[in-house]
XYZ file of C-alpha atoms in Angstrom:
322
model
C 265.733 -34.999 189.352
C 269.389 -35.458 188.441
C 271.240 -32.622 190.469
C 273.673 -30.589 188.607
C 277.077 -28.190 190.026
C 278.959 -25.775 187.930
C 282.535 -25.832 188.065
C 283.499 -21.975 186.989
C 281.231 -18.264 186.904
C 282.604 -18.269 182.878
C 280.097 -16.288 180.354
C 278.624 -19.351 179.254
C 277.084 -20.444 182.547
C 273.664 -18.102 182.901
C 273.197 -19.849 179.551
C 273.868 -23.648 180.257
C 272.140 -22.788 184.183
C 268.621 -21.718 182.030
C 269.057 -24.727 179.856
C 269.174 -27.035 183.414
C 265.942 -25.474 184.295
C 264.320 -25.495 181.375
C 265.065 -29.083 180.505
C 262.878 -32.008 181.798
C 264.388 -33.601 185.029
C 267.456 -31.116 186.080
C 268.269 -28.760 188.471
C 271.494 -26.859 189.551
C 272.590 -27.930 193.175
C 275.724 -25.551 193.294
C 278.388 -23.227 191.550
C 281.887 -23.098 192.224
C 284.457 -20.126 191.185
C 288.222 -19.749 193.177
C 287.013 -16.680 194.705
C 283.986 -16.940 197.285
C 282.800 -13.629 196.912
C 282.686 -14.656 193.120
C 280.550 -18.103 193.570
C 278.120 -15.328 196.175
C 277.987 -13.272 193.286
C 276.656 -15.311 191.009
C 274.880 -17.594 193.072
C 272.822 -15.104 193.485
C 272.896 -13.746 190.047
C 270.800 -17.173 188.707
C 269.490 -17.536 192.069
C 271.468 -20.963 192.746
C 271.150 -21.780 196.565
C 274.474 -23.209 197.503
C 278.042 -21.961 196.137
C 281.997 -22.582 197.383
C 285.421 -21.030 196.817
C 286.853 -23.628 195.745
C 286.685 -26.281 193.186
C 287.030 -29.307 195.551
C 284.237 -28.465 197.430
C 281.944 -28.757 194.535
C 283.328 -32.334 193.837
C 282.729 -33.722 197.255
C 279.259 -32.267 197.412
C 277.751 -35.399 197.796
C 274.351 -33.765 196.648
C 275.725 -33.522 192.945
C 275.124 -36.374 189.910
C 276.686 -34.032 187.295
C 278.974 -31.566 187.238
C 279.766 -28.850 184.253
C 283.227 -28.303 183.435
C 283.187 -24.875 181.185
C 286.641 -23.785 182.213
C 289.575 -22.290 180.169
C 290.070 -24.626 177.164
C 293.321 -25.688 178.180
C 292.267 -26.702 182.064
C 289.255 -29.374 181.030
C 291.356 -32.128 181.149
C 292.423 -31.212 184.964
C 289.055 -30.098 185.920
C 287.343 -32.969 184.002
C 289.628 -35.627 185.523
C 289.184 -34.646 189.079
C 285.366 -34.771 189.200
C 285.501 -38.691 187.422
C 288.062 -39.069 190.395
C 285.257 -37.879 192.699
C 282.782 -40.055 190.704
C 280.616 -37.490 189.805
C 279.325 -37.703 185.839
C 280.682 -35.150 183.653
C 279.767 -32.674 180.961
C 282.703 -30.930 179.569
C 282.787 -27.826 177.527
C 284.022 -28.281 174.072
C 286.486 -28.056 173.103
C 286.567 -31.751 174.823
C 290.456 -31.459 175.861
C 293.758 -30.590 173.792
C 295.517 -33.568 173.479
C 293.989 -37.058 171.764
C 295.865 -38.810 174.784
C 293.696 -37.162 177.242
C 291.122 -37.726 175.688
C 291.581 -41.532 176.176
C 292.364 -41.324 179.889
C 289.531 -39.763 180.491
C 287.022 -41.694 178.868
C 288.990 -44.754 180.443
C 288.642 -43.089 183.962
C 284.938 -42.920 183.566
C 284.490 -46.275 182.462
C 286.711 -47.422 185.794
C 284.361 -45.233 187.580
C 280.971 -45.870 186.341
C 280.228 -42.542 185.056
C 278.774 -40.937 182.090
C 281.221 -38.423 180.327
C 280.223 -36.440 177.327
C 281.969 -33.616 175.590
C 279.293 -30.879 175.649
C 278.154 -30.365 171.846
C 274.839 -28.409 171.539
C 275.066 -27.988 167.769
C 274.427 -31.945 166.867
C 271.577 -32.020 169.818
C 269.293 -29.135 167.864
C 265.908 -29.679 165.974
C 267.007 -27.842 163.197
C 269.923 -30.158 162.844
C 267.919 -33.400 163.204
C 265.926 -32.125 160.058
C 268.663 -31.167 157.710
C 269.968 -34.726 158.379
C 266.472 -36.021 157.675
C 266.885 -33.582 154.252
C 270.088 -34.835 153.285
C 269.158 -38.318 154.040
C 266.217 -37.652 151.805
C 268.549 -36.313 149.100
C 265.934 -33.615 148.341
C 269.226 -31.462 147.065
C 270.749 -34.496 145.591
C 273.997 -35.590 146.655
C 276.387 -32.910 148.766
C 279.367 -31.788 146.789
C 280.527 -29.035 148.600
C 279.922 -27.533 152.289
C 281.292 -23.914 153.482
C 281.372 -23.028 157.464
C 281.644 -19.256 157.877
C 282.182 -18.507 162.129
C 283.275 -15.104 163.986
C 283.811 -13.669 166.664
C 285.444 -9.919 166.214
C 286.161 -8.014 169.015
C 284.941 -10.090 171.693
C 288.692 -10.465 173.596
C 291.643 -8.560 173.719
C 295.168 -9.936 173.156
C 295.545 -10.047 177.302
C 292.750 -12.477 177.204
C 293.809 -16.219 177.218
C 291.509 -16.949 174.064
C 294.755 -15.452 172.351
C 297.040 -17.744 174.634
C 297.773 -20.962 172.387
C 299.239 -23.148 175.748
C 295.942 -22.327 177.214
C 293.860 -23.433 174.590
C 293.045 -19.908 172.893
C 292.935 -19.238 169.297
C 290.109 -19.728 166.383
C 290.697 -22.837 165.240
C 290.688 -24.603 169.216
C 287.753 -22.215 170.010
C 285.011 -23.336 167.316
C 286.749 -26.092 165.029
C 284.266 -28.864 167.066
C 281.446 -27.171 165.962
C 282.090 -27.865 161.468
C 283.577 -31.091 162.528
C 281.413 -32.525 165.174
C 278.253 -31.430 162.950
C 279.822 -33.131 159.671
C 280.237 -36.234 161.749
C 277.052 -36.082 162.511
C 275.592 -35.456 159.877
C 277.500 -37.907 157.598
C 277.531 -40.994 159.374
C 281.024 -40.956 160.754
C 282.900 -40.095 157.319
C 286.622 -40.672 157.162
C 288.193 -37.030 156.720
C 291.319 -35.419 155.734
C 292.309 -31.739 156.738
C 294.933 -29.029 155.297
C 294.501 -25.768 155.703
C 296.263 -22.624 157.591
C 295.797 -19.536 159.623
C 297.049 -15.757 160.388
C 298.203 -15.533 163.607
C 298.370 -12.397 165.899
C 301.008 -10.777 167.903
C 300.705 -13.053 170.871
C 300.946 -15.978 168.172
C 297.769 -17.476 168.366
C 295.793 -17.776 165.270
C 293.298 -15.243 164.981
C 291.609 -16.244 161.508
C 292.167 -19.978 160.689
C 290.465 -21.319 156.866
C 290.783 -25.436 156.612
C 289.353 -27.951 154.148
C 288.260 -31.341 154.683
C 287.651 -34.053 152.373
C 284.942 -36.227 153.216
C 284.981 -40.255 151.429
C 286.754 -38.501 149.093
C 283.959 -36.956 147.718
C 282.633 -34.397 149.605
C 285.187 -31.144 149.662
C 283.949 -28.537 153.240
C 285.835 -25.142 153.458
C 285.500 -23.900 157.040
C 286.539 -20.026 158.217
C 286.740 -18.786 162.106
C 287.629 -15.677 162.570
C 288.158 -13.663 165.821
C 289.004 -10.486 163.800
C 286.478 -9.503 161.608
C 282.527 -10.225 161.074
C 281.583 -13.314 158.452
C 277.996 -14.065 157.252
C 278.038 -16.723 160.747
C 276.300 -19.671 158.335
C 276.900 -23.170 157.083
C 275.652 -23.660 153.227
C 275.377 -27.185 152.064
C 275.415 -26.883 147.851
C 273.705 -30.447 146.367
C 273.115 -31.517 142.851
C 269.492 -30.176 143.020
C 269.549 -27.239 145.175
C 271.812 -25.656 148.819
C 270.522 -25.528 152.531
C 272.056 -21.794 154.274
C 271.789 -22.102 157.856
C 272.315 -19.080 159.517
C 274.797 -19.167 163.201
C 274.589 -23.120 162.319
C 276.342 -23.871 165.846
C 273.000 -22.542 167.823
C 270.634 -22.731 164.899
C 266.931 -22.159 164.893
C 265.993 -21.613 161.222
C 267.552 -22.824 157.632
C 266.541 -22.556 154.206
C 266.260 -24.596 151.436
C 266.659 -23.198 147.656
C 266.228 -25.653 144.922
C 267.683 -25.401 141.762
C 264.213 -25.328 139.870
C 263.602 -21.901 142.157
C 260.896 -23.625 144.640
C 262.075 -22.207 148.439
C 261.676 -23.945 151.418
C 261.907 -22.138 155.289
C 261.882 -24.376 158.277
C 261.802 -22.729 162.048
C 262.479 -24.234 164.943
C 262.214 -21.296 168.008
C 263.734 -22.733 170.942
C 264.490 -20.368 174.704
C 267.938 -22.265 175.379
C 269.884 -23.952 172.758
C 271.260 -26.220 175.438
C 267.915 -27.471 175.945
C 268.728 -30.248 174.062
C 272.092 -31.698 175.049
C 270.678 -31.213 178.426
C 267.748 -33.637 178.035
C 270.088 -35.579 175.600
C 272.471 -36.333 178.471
C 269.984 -36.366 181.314
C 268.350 -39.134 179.480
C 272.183 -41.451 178.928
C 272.335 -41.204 182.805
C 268.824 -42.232 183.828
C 269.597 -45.189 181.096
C 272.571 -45.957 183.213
C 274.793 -45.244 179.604
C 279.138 -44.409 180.328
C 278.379 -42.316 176.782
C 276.168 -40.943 174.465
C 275.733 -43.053 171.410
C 275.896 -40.007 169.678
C 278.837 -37.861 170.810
C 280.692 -40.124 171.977
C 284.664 -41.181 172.941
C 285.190 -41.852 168.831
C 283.699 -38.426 167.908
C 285.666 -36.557 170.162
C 289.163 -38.277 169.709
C 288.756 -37.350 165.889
C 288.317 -34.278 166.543
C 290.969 -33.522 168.734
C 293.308 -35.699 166.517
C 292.224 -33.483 163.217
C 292.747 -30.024 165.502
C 296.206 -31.589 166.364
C 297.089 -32.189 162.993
C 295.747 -28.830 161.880
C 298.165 -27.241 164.458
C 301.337 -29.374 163.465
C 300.890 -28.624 159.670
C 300.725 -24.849 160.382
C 303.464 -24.269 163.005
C 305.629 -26.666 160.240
C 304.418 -24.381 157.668
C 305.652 -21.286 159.456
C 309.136 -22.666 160.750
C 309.809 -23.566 157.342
């Protein structure tokens, strides 16, 4: 069994935790939070045996194969950096890290060290995924001319919270931008992209509804929305020559639909009990193999994406100074 310690008591944990135990060879060892009585807490909570009150306790646990990184955006690299430096494999929340730079260390670090490293990306692991790139592979809607991303989030945070915090890695566009890019990288094969767009930002400055485009080969135009202040539909629509795929909350996806132009309808279902099911197994499976990285999110698929995020930033703060 590959033996697996959380670095942080964030929301997402209880979910990733059932994912562990649901996949085929993990189990969760140990949970770490800065506050003992916090790691007791929810130790208990998902009934994990061993937790600390501090972060460097986790990372000399020599129990551990793999530890979680789900931390505030902006602390990943830090966190991420000093488990490789404990050589301990790492999954890292995405977004991966802020800066492409880091990104490069990092990956270089786990090379040095002999350990697997993989920004965690549940969207591009899902069955429903693997079958709309069978469809579009198929061309059963013809050839893609236009994508739209539709993601929110209203109400979940208040401006005190350090999603709205920019320097900590807050903000729409840093929250769920790796979701419509990672999945379009996926899904096309790599494409080469170019991004414009801009964004609304709040009274603490961070953007709280972003809208960018990206052109894919130069033939393939994507409009993507995130907003953290009011509801969207939450779907991806892919519109082909012959027909559109709609799937609904396309970063956790269990279901899409396929309307053709000639009015035939098509409804595929994939049920699943944790959507990290699959990146779990995914990654469980590179480290029994011995792999540094996933040859399918990989260094190159992360670096792109922090590089178009980057540029995304630049062109807006430019935009606004000017």
């Amino acid at each position: 069994m590959i033996k697996y310690g959380i670095l942080s008591t964030a929301s997402i944990v209880e979910r990733f935790v059932n994912g562990i135990r649901e996949s085929h060879d993990g189990e969760v060892i140990a949970i770490a939070s800065r506050s003992l009585e916090k790691a007791r807490e929810h130790a208990k909570k998902l009934n994990i045996s061993q937790y600390y009150g501090s972060y460097e306790e986790l990372y000399e646990d020599d129990n551990i194969d793999v530890i979680y990184v789900p931390t505030v955006n902006s602390r990943h690299y830090r966190d991420c950096k000093n488990a490789l430096e404990h050589h301990k494999h790492v999954i890292v929340e995405k977004p991966f890290v802020l800066k492409p730079e880091q990104v490069k260390e990092l990956f270089a670090l786990a090379k040095r060290n002999h350990c697997f490293l993989m920004e965690g990306q549940k969207s591009v692991f899902l069955p429903t995924t693997r079958k709309i790139s069978e469809v579009l592979n198929n061309q059963m809607i013809g050839k893609v001319k236009y994508i739209e991303f539709k993601a929110s989030f209203p109400g979940r945070f208040n401006y005190d919270h350090w999603m709205y915090d920019l320097n900590m890695g807050g903000g729409a566009l840093y929250g769920s931008a790796t979701y419509t890019i990672e999945l379009l990288q996926y899904l096309f094969n790599d494409p080469e992209m170019i991004i414009s767009g801009t964004a609304v930002a709040c009274p603490t400055g961070a953007d709280e509804i972003c809208s960018f485009q990206l052109v894919l080969n130069q033939e393939i135009l994507v409009s993507s929305t995130i907003a953290m202040n009011v509801a969207t539909k939450n779907e991806a629509v892919f519109y082909g020559e012959h027909g559109y795929i709609v799937v609904p909350n396309f970063w956790k996806s269990n279901q899409f639909d396929i309307v053709m132009n000639d009015g035939q309808n098509y409804h595929f279902n994939f049920p699943y009990n944790s959507e990290f099911v699959y990146e779990i197994n995914h990654a469980n499976h590179c480290i029994e193999q011995r792999l540094l990285q996933s040859p399918i999110m990989n260094e190159k698929k992360t670096l792109k994406t922090v590089e178009l995020v980057n540029q995304f930033y630049q062109q807006w703060q430019s935009n606004k100074s000017s």
